[in-house]
mmCIF file of N, CA and C in Angstrom:
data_model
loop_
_atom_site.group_PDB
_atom_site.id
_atom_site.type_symbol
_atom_site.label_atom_id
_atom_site.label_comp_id
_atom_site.label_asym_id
_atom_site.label_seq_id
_atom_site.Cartn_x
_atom_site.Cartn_y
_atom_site.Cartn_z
ATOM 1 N N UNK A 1 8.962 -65.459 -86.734
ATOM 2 C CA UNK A 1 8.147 -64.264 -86.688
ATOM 3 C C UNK A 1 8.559 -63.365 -87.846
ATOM 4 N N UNK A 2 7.594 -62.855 -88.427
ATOM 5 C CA UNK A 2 7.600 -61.924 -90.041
ATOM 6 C C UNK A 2 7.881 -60.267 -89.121
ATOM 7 N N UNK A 3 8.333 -59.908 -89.905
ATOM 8 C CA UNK A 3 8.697 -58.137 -89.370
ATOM 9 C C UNK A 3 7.584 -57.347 -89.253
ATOM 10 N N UNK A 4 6.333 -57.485 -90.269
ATOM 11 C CA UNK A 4 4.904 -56.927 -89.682
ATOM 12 C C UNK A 4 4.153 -57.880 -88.426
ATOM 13 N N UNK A 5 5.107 -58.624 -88.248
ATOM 14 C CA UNK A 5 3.949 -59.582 -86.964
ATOM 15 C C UNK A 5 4.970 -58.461 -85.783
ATOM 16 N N UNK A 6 6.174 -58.409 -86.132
ATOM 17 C CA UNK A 6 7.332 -57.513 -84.831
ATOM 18 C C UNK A 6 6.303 -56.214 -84.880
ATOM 19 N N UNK A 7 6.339 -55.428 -85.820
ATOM 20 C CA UNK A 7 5.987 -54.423 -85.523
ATOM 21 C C UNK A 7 4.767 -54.203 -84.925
ATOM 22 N N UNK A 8 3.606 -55.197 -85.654
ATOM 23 C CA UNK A 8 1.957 -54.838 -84.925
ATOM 24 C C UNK A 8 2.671 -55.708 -83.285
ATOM 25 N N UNK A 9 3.316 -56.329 -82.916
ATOM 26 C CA UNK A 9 3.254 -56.542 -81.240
ATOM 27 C C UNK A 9 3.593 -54.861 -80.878
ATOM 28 N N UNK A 10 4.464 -54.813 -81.473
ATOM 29 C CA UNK A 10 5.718 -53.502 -80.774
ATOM 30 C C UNK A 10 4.080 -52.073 -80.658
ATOM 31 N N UNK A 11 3.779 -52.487 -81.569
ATOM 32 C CA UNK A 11 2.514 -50.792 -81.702
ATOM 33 C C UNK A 11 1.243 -51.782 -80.717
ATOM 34 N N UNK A 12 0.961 -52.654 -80.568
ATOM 35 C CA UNK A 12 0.532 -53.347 -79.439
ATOM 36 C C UNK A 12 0.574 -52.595 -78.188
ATOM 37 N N UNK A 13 1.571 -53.281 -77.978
ATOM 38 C CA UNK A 13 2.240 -53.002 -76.534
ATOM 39 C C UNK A 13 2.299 -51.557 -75.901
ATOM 40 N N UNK A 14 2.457 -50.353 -76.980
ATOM 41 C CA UNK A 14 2.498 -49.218 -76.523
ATOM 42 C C UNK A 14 0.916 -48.891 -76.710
ATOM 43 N N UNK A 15 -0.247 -49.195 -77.611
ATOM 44 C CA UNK A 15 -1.237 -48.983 -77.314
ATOM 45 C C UNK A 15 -2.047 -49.497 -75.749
ATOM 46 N N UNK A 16 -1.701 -51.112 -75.397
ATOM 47 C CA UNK A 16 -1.762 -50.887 -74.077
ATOM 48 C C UNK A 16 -1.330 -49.992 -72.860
ATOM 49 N N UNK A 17 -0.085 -50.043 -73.227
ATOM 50 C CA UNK A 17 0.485 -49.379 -72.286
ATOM 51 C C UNK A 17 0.071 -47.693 -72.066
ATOM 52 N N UNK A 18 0.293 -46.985 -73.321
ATOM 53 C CA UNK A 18 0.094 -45.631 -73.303
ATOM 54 C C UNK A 18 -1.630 -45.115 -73.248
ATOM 55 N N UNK A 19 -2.421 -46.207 -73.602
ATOM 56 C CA UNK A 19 -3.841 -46.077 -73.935
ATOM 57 C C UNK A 19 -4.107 -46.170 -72.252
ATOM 58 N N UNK A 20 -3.673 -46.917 -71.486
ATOM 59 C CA UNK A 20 -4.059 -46.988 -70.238
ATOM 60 C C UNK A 20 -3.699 -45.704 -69.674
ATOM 61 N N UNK A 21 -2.048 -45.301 -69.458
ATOM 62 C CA UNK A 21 -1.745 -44.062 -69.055
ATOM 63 C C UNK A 21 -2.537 -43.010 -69.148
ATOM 64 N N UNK A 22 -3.355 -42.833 -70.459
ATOM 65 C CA UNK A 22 -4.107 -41.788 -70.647
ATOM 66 C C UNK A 22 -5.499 -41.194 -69.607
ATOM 67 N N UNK A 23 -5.591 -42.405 -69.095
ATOM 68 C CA UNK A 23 -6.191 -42.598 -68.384
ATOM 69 C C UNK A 23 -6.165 -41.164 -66.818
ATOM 70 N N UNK A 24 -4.875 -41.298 -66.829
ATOM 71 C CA UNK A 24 -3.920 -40.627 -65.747
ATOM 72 C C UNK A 24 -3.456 -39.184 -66.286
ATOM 73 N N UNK A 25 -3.416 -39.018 -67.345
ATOM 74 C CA UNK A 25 -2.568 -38.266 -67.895
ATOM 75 C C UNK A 25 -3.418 -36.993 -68.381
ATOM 76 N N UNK A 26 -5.015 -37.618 -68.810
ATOM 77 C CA UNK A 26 -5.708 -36.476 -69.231
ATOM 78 C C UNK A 26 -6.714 -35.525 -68.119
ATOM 79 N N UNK A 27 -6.671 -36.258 -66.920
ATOM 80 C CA UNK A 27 -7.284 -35.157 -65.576
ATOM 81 C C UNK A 27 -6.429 -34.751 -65.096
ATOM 82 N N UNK A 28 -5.100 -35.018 -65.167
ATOM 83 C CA UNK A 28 -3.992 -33.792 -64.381
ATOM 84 C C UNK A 28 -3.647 -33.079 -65.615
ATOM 85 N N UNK A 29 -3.874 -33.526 -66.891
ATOM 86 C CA UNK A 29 -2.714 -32.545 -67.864
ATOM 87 C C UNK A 29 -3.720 -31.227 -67.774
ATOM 88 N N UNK A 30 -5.445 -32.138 -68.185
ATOM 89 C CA UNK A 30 -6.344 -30.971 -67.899
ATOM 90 C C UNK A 30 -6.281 -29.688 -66.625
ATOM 91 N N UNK A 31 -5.973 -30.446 -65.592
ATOM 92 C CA UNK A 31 -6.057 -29.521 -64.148
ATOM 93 C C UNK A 31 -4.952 -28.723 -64.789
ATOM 94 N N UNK A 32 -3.643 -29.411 -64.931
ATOM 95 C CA UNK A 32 -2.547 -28.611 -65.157
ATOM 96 C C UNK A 32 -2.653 -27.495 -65.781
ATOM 97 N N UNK A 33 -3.150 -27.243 -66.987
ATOM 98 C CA UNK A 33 -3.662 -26.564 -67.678
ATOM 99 C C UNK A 33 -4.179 -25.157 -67.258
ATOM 100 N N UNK A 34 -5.724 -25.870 -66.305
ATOM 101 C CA UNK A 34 -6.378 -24.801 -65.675
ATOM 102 C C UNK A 34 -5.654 -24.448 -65.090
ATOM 103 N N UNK A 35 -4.724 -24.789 -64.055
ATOM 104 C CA UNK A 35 -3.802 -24.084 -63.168
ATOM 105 C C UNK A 35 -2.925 -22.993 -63.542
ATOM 106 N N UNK A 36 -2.756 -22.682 -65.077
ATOM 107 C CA UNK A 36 -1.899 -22.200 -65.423
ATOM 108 C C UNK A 36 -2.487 -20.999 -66.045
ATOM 109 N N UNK A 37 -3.068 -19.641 -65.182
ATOM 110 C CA UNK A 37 -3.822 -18.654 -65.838
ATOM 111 C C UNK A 37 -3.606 -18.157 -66.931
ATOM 112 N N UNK A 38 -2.349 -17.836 -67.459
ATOM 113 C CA UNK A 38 -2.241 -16.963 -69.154
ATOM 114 C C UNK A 38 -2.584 -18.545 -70.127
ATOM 115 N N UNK A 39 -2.156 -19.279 -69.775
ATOM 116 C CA UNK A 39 -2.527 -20.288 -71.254
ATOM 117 C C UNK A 39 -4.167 -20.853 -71.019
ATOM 118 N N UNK A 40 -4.603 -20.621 -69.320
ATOM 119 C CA UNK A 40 -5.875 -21.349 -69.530
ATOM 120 C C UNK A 40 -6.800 -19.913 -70.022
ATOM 121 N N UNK A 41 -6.173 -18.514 -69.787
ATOM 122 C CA UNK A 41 -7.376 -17.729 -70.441
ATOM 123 C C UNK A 41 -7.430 -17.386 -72.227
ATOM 124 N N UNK A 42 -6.421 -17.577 -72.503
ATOM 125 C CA UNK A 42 -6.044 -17.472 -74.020
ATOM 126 C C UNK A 42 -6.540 -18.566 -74.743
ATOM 127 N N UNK A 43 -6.713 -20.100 -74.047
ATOM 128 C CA UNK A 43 -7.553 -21.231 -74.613
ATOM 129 C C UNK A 43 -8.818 -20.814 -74.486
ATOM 130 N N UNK A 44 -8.858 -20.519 -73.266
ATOM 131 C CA UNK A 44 -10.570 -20.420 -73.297
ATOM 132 C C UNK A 44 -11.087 -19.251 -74.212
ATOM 133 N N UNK A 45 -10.447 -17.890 -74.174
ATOM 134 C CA UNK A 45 -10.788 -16.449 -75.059
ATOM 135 C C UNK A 45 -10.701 -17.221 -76.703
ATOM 136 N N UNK A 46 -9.775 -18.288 -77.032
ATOM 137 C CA UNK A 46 -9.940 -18.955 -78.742
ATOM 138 C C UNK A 46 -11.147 -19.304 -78.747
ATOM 139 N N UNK A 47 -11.400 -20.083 -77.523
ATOM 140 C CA UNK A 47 -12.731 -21.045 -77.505
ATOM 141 C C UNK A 47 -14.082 -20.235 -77.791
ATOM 142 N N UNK A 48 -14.155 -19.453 -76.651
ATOM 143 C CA UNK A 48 -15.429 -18.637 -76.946
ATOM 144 C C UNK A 48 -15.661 -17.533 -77.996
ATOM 145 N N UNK A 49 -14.228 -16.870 -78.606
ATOM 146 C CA UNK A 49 -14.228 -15.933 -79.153
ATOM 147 C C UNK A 49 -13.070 -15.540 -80.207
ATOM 148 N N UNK A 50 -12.896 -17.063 -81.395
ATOM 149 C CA UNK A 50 -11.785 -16.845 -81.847
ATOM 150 C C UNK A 50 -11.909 -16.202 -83.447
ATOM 151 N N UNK A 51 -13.113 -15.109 -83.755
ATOM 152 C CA UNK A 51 -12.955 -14.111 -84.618
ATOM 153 C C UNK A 51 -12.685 -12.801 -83.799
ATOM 154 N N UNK A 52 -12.289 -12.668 -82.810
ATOM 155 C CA UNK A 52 -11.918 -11.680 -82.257
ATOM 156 C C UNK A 52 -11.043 -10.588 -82.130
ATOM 157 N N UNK A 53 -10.698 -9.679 -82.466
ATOM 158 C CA UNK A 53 -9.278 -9.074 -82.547
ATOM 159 C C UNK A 53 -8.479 -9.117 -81.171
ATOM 160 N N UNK A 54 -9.617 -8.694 -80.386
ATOM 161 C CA UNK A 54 -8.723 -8.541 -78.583
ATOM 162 C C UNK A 54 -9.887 -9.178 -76.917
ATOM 163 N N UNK A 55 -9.586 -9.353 -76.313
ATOM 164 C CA UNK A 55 -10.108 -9.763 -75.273
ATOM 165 C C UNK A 55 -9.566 -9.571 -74.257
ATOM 166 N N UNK A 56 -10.202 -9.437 -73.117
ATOM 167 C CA UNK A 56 -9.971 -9.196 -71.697
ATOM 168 C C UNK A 56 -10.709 -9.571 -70.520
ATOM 169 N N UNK A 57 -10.283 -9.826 -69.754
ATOM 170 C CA UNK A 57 -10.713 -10.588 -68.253
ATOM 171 C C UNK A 57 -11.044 -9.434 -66.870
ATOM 172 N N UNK A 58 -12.239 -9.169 -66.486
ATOM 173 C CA UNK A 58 -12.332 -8.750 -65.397
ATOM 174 C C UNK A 58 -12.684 -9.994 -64.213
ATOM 175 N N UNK A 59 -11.856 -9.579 -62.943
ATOM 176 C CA UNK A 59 -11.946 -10.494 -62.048
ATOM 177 C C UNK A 59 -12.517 -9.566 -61.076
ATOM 178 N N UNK A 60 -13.523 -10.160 -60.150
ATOM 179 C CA UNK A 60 -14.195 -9.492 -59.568
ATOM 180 C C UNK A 60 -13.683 -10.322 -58.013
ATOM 181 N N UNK A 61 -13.409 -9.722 -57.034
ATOM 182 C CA UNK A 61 -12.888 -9.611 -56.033
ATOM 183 C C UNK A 61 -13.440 -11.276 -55.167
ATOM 184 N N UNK A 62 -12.619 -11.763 -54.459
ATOM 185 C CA UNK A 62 -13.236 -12.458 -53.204
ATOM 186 C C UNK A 62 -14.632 -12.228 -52.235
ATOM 187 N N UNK A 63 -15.605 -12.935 -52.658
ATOM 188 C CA UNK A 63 -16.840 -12.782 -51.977
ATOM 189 C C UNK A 63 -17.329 -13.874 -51.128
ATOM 190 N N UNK A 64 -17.873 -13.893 -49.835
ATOM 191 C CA UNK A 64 -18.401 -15.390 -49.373
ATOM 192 C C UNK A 64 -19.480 -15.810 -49.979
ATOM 193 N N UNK A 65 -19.036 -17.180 -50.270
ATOM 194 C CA UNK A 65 -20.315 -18.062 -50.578
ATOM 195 C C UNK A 65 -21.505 -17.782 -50.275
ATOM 196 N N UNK A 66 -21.522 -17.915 -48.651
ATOM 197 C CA UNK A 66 -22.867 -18.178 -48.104
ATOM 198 C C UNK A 66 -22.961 -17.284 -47.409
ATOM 199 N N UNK A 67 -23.845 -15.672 -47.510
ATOM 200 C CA UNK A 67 -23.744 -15.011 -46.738
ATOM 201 C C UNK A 67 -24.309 -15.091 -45.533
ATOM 202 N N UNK A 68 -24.921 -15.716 -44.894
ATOM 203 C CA UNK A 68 -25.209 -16.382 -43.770
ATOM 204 C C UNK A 68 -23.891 -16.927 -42.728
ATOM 205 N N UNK A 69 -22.898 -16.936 -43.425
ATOM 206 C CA UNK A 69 -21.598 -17.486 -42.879
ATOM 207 C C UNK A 69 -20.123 -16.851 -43.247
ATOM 208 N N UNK A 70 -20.454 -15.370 -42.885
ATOM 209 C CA UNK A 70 -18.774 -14.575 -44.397
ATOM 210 C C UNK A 70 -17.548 -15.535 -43.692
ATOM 211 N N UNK A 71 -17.521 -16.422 -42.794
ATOM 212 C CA UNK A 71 -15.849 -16.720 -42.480
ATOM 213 C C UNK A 71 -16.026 -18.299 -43.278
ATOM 214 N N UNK A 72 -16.772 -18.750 -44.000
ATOM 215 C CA UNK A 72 -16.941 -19.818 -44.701
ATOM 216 C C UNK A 72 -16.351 -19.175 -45.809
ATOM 217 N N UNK A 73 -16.323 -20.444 -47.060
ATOM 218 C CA UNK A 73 -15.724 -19.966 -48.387
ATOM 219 C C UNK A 73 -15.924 -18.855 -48.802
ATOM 220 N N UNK A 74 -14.992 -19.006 -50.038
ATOM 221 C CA UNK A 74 -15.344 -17.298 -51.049
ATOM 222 C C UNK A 74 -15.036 -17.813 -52.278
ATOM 223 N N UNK A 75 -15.648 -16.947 -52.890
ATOM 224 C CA UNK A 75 -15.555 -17.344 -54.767
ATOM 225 C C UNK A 75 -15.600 -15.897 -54.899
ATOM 226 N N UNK A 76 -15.150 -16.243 -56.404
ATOM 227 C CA UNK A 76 -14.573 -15.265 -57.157
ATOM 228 C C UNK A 76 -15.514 -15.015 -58.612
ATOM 229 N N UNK A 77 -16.098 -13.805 -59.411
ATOM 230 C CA UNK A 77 -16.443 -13.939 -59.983
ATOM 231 C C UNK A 77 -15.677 -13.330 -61.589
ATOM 232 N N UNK A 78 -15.558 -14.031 -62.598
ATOM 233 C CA UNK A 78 -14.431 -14.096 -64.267
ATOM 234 C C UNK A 78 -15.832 -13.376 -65.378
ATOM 235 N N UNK A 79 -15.326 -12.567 -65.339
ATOM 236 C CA UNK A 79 -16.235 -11.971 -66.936
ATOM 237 C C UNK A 79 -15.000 -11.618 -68.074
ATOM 238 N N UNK A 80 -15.348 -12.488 -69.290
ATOM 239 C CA UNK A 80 -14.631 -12.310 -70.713
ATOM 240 C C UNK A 80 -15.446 -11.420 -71.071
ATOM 241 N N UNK A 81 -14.773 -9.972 -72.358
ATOM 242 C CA UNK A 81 -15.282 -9.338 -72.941
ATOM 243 C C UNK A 81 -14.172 -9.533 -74.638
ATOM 244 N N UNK A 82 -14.982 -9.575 -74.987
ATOM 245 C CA UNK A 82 -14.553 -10.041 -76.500
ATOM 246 C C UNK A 82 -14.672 -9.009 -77.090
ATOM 247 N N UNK A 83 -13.323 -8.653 -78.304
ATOM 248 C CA UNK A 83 -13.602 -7.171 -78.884
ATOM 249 C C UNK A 83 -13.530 -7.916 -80.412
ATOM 250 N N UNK A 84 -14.579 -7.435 -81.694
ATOM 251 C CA UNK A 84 -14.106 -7.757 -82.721
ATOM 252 C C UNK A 84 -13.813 -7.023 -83.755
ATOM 253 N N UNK A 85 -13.403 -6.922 -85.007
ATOM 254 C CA UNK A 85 -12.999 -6.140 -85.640
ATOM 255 C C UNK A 85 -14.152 -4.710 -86.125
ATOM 256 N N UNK A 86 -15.102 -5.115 -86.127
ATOM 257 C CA UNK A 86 -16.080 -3.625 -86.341
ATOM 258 C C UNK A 86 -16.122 -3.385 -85.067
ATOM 259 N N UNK A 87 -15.535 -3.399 -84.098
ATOM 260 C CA UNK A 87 -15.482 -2.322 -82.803
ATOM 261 C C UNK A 87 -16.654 -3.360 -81.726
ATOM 262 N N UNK A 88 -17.894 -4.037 -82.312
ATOM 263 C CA UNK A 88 -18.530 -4.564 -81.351
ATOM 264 C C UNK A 88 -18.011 -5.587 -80.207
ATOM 265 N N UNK A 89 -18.862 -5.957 -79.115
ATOM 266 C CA UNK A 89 -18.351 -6.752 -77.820
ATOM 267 C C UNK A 89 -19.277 -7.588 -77.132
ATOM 268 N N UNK A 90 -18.576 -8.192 -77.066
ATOM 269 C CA UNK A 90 -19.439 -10.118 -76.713
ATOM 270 C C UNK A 90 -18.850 -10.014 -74.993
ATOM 271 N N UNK A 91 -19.795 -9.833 -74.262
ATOM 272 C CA UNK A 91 -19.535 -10.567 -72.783
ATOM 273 C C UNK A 91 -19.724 -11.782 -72.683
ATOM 274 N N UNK A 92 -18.841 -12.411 -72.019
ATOM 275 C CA UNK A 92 -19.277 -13.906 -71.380
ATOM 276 C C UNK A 92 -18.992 -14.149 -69.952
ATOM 277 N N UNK A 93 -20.459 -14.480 -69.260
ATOM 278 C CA UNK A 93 -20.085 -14.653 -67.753
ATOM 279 C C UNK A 93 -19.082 -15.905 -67.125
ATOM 280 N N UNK A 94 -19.690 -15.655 -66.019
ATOM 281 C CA UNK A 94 -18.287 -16.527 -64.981
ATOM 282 C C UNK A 94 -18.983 -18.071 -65.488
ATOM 283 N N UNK A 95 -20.054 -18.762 -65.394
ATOM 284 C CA UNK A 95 -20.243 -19.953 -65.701
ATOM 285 C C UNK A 95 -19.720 -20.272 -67.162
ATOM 286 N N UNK A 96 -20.017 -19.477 -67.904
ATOM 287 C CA UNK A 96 -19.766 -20.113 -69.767
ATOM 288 C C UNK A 96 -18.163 -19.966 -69.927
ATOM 289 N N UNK A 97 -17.542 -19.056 -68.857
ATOM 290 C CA UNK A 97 -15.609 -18.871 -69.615
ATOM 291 C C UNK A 97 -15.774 -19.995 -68.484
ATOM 292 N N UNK A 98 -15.776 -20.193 -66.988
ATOM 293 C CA UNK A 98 -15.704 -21.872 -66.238
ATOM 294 C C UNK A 98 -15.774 -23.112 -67.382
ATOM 295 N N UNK A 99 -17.008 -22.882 -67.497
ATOM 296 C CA UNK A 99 -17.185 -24.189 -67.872
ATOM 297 C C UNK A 99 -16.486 -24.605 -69.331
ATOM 298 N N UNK A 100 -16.475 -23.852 -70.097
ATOM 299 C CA UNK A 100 -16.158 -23.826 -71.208
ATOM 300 C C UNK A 100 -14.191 -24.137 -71.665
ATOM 301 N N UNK A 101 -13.950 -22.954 -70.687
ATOM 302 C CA UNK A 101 -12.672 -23.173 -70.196
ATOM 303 C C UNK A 101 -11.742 -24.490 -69.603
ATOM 304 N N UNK A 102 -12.833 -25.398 -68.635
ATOM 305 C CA UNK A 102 -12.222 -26.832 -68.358
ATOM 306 C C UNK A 102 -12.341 -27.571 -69.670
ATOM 307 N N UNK A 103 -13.279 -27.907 -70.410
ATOM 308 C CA UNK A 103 -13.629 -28.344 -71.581
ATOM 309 C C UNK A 103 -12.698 -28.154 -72.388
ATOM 310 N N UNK A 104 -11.726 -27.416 -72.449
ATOM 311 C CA UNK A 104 -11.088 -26.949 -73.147
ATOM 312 C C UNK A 104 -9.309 -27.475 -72.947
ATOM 313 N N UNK A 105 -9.249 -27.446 -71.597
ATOM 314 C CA UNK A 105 -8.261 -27.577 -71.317
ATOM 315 C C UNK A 105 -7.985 -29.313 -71.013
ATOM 316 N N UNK A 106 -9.229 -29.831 -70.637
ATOM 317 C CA UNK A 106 -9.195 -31.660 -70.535
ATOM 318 C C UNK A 106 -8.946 -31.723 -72.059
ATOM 319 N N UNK A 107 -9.589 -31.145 -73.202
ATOM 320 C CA UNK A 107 -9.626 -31.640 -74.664
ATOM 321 C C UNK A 107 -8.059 -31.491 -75.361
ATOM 322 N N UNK A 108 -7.329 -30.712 -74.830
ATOM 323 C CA UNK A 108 -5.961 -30.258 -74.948
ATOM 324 C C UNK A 108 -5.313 -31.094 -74.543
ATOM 325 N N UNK A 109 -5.205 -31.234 -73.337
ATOM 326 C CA UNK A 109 -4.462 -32.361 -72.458
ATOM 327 C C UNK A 109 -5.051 -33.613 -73.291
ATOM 328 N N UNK A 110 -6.256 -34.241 -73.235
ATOM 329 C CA UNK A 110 -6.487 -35.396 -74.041
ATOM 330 C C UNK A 110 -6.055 -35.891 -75.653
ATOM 331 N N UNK A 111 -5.782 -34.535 -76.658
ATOM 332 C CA UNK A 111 -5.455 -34.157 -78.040
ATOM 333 C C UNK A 111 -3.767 -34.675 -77.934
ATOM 334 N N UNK A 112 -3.020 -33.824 -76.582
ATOM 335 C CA UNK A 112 -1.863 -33.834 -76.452
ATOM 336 C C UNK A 112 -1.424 -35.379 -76.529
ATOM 337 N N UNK A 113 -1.817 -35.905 -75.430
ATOM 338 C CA UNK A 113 -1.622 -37.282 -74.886
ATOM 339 C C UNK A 113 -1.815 -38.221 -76.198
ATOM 340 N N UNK A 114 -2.824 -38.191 -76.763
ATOM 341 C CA UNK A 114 -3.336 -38.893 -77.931
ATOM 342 C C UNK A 114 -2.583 -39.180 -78.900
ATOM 343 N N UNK A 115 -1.628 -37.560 -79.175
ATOM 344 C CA UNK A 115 -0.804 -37.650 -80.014
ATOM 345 C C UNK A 115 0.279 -38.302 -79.718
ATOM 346 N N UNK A 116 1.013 -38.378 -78.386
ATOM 347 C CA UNK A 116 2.248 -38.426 -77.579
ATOM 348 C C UNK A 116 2.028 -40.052 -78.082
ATOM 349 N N UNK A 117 0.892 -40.742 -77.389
ATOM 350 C CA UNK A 117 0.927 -42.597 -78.000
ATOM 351 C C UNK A 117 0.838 -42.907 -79.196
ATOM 352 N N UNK A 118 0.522 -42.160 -80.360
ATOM 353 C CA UNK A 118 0.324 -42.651 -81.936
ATOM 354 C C UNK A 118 1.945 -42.470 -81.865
ATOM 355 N N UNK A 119 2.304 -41.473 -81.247
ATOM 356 C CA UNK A 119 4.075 -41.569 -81.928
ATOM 357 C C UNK A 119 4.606 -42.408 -81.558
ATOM 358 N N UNK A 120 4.605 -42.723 -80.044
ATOM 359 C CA UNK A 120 5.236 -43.929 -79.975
ATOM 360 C C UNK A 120 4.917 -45.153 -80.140
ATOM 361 N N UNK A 121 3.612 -45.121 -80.773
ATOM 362 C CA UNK A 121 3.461 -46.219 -81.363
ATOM 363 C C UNK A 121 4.001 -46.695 -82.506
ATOM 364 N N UNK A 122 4.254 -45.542 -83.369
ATOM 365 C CA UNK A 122 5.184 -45.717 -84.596
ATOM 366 C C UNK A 122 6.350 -46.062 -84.487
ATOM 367 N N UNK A 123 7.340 -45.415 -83.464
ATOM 368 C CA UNK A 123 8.417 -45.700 -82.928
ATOM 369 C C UNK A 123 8.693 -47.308 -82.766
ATOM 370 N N UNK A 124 7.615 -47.296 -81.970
ATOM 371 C CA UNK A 124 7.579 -48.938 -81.598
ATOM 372 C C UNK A 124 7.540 -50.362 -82.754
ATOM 373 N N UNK A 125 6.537 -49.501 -83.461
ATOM 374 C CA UNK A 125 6.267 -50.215 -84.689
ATOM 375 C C UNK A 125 7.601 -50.401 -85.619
ATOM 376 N N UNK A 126 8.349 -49.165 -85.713
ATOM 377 C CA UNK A 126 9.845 -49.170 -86.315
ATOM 378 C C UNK A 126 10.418 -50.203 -85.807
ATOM 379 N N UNK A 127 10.893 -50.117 -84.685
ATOM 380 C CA UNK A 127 11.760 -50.649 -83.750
ATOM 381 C C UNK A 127 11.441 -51.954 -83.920
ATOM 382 N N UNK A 128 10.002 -52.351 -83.570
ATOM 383 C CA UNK A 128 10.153 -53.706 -83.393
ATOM 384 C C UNK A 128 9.911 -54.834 -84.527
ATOM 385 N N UNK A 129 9.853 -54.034 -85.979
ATOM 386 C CA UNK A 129 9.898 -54.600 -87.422
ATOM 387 C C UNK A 129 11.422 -54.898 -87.589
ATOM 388 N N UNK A 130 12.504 -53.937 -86.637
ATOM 389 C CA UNK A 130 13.811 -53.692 -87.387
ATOM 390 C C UNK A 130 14.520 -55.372 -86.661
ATOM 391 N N UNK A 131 14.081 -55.368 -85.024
ATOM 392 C CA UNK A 131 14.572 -56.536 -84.193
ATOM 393 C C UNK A 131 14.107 -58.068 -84.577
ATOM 394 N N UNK A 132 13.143 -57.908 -85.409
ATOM 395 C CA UNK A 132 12.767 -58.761 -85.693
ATOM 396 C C UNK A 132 13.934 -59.600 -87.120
ATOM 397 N N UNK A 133 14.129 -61.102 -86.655
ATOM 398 C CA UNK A 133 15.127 -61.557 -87.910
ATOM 399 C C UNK A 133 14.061 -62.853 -88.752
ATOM 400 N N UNK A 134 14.077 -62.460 -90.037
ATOM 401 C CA UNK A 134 13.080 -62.764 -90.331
ATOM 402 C C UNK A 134 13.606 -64.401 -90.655
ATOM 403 N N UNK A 135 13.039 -65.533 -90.638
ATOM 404 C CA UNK A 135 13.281 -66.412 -90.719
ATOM 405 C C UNK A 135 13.386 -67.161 -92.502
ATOM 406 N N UNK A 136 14.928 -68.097 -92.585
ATOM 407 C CA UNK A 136 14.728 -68.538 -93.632
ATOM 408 C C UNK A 136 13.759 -69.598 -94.397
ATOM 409 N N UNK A 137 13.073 -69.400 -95.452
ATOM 410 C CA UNK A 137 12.197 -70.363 -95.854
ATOM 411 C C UNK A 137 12.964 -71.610 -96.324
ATOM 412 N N UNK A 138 11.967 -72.695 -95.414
ATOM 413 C CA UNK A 138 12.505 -74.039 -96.327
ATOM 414 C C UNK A 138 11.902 -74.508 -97.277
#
């Protein structure tokens, strides 16, 4: 075996391996993300509004779903207000910072992950060019 045949197995093997993981890795890193209010509103405030000088979040209180039923669910309603440098202001309602906001945070988590397997694919690729003993020609 030649030391580029070691290394393309070695970057192989972690593309299976880590390409599958991703699998796993980019709907919780995403959730994770959302779960985490100061980094998921500061992604999302870049996202919707990153000539901005300042931004801010009003949260509007616990309301029931279905008013037909107030001891059933409740939601909550998120308005972004975007400030930019000539003083003007961009609202964005609760659906566009939602939606926009998961989008944001799966693409992060997915960017992250993406990167995490090219490295160790290189790693791998090192590693398994170095184990490799290259054979003498007869």
């Amino acid at each position: 075996m030649k030391r580029w045949q070691g290394s393309c197995l070695g970057a192989l093997l972690v593309l299976l391996i880590g390409g599958g993981s991703l699998i796993f890795f980019v709907p919780f890193g995403g959730a994770m993300i959302a779960g985490m209010p100061p980094l998921f509103d500061r992604l999302t405030a870049y996202v919707l509004c990153p000539d901005a000088t300042d931004y801010s979040y009003r949260d509007y209180g616990s309301v029931p779903i279905d008013s037909t039923n107030p001891s059933g669910g409740t939601g909550h309603f998120t308005e972004l207000t975007c400030t930019y440098a000539n003083g003007s202001q961009k609202v964005f309602e609760n659906d566009e910072v939602g939606l926009k906001g998961l989008a944001t945070s799966f693409s992060v988590a997915g960017i992250c992950g993406g990167v995490a397997v090219l490295f160790f694919m290189m790693i791998a690729a090192i590693i398994g060019a170095r184990l490799v003993k290259p054979q003498a020609s007869t």
